[in-house]
XYZ file of C-alpha atoms in Angstrom:
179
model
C 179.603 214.001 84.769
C 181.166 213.125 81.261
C 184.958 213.398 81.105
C 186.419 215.262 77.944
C 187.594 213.968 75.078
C 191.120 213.061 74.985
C 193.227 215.317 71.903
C 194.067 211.917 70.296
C 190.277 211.190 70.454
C 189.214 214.987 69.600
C 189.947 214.266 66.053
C 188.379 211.296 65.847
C 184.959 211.967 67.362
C 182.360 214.249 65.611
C 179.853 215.512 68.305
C 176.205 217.428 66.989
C 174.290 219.061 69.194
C 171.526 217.236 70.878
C 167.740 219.473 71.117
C 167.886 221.304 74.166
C 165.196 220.810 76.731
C 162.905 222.781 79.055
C 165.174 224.273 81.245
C 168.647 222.434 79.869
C 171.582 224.336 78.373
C 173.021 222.684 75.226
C 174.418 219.329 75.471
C 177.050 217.533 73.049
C 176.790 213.964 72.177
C 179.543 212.004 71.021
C 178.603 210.753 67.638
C 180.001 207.426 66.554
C 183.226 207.171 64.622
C 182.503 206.641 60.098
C 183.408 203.302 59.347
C 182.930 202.930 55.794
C 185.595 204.519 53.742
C 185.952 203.814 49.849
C 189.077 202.150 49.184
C 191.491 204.338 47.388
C 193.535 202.982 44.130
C 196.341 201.107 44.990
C 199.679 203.136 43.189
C 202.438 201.029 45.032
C 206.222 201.287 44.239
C 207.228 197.759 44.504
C 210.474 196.658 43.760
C 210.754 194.568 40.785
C 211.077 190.875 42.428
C 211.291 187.209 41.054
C 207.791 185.499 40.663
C 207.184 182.787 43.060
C 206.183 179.262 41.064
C 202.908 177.985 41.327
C 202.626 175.409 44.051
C 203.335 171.825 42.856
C 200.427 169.900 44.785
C 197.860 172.734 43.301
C 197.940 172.305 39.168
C 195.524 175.235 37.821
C 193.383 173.131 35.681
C 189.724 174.182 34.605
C 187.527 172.301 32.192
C 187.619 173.772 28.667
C 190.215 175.424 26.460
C 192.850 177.531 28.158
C 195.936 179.765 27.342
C 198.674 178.582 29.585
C 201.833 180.198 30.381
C 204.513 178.303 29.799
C 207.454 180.545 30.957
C 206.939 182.922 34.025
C 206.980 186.675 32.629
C 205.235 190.024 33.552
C 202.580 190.893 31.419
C 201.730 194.801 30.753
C 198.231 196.098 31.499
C 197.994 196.799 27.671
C 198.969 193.611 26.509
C 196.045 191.948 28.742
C 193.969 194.635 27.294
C 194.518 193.753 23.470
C 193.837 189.490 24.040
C 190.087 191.194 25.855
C 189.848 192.727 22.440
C 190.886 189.748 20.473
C 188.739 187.264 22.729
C 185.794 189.730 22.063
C 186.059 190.251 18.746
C 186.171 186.143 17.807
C 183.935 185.208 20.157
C 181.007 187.981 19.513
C 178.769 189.293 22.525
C 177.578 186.041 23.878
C 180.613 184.063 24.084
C 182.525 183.450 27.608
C 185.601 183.878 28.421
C 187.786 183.947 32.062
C 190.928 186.528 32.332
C 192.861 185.017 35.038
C 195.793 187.230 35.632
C 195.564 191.096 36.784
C 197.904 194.079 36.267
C 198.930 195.237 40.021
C 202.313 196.041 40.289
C 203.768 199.116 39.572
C 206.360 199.601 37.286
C 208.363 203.021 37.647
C 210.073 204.720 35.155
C 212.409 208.081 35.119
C 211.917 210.910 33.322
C 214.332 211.496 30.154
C 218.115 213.407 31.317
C 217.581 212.418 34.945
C 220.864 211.998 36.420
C 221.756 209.079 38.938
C 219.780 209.236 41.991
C 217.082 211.636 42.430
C 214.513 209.008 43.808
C 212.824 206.041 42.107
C 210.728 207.601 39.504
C 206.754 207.938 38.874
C 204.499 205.107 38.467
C 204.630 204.193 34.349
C 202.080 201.108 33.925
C 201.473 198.015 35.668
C 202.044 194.618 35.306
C 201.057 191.217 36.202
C 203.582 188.335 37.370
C 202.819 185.705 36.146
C 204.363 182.096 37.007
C 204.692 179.074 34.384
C 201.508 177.188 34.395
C 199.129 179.545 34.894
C 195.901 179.680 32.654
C 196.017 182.924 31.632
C 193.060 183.124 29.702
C 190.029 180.641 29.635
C 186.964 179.588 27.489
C 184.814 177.610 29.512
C 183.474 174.528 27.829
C 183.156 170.758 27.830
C 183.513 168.497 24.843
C 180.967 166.450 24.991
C 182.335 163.546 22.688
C 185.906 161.997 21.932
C 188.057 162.766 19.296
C 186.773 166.649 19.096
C 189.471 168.394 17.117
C 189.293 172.230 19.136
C 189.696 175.570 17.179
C 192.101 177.839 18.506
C 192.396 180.622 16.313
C 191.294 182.663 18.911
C 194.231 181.909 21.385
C 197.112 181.821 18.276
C 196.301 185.446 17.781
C 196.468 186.143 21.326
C 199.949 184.045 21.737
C 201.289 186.466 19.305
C 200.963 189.376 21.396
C 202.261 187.619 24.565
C 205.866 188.372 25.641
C 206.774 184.885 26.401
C 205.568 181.004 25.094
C 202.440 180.146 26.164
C 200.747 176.413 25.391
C 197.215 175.718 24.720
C 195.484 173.478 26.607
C 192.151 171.651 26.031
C 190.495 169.985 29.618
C 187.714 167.997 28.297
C 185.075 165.829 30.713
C 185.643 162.559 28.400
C 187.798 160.379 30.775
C 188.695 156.731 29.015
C 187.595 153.259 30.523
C 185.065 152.555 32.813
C 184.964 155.360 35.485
């Protein structure tokens, strides 16, 4: 004999009804729980916070030319949006690129002639946090001989739009002497 379902397990539980046989009433059996769900978009209030350096024993160094920050600052959503623009645009179809940094946290904002209090206000845009050091942006490539002279045209127009200084950096596989 089956027990019933608990209430807290009611809910959870979906039962069908099985097919009935020769001389059976109808019987219920306990269908599994659903474990996939899709994960919903993240809308987060977070406070507005300091942003944590990168780690000292951890440089963020990748082979080719980068966009490096060289203050920490958040960066808006938009302004991450216009250098993918700019990157795509002088580079054409083919060419690579690496965004490294991602809008995630909330910013709020209240509406106009709210008076003190009242909440925390709605969810404006997001930003990224991102710490001094960190390539921001990121053309994959090696220089295959010394004394290459790189072209960064590209990542001057993007340093333009950026809200703080950035410094470009050019990681190369040429290493001097006999290694």
């Amino acid at each position: 004999a089956r027990r019933p379902l608990s209430p807290r397990r009611r809910h959870r539980c979906r039962r069908r009804p099985a097919l009935a046989s020769a001389g059976q009433g109808r019987q219920l059996v306990e269908m599994p729980p659903v474990r996939f769900k899709p994960p919903l978009p993240v809308r987060f209030k977070v406070p507005k916070g300091t942003i944590p350096p990168l780690p000292p024993n951890e440089p963020d160094i990748a082979l080719g030319k980068s966009i490096v920050a060289a203050r920490p600052h958040r960066i808006t959503a938009d302004q991450i949006e216009y250098s993918r623009k700019i990157l795509r645009r002088l580079l054409g179809r083919k060419g690579d690129f690496l965004i490294n940094i991602h809008a995630t946290y909330g910013v709020t904002k209240k509406a106009e002639n709210v008076k003190m209090g009242r909440g925390k206000g709605a969810l404006e845009y997001f930003v990224a946090r991102v710490p001094a050091g960190r390539v921001m942006f990121h053309i994959p490539a090696l220089s295959p001989f010394p004394g290459y002279n790189p072209n960064f045209a590209a990542f001057r127009e993007i340093a333009d739009k950026m809200p703080m200084e950035v410094k470009f950096r050019n990681q190369n596989n040429h290493f001097p002497g006999n290694l």
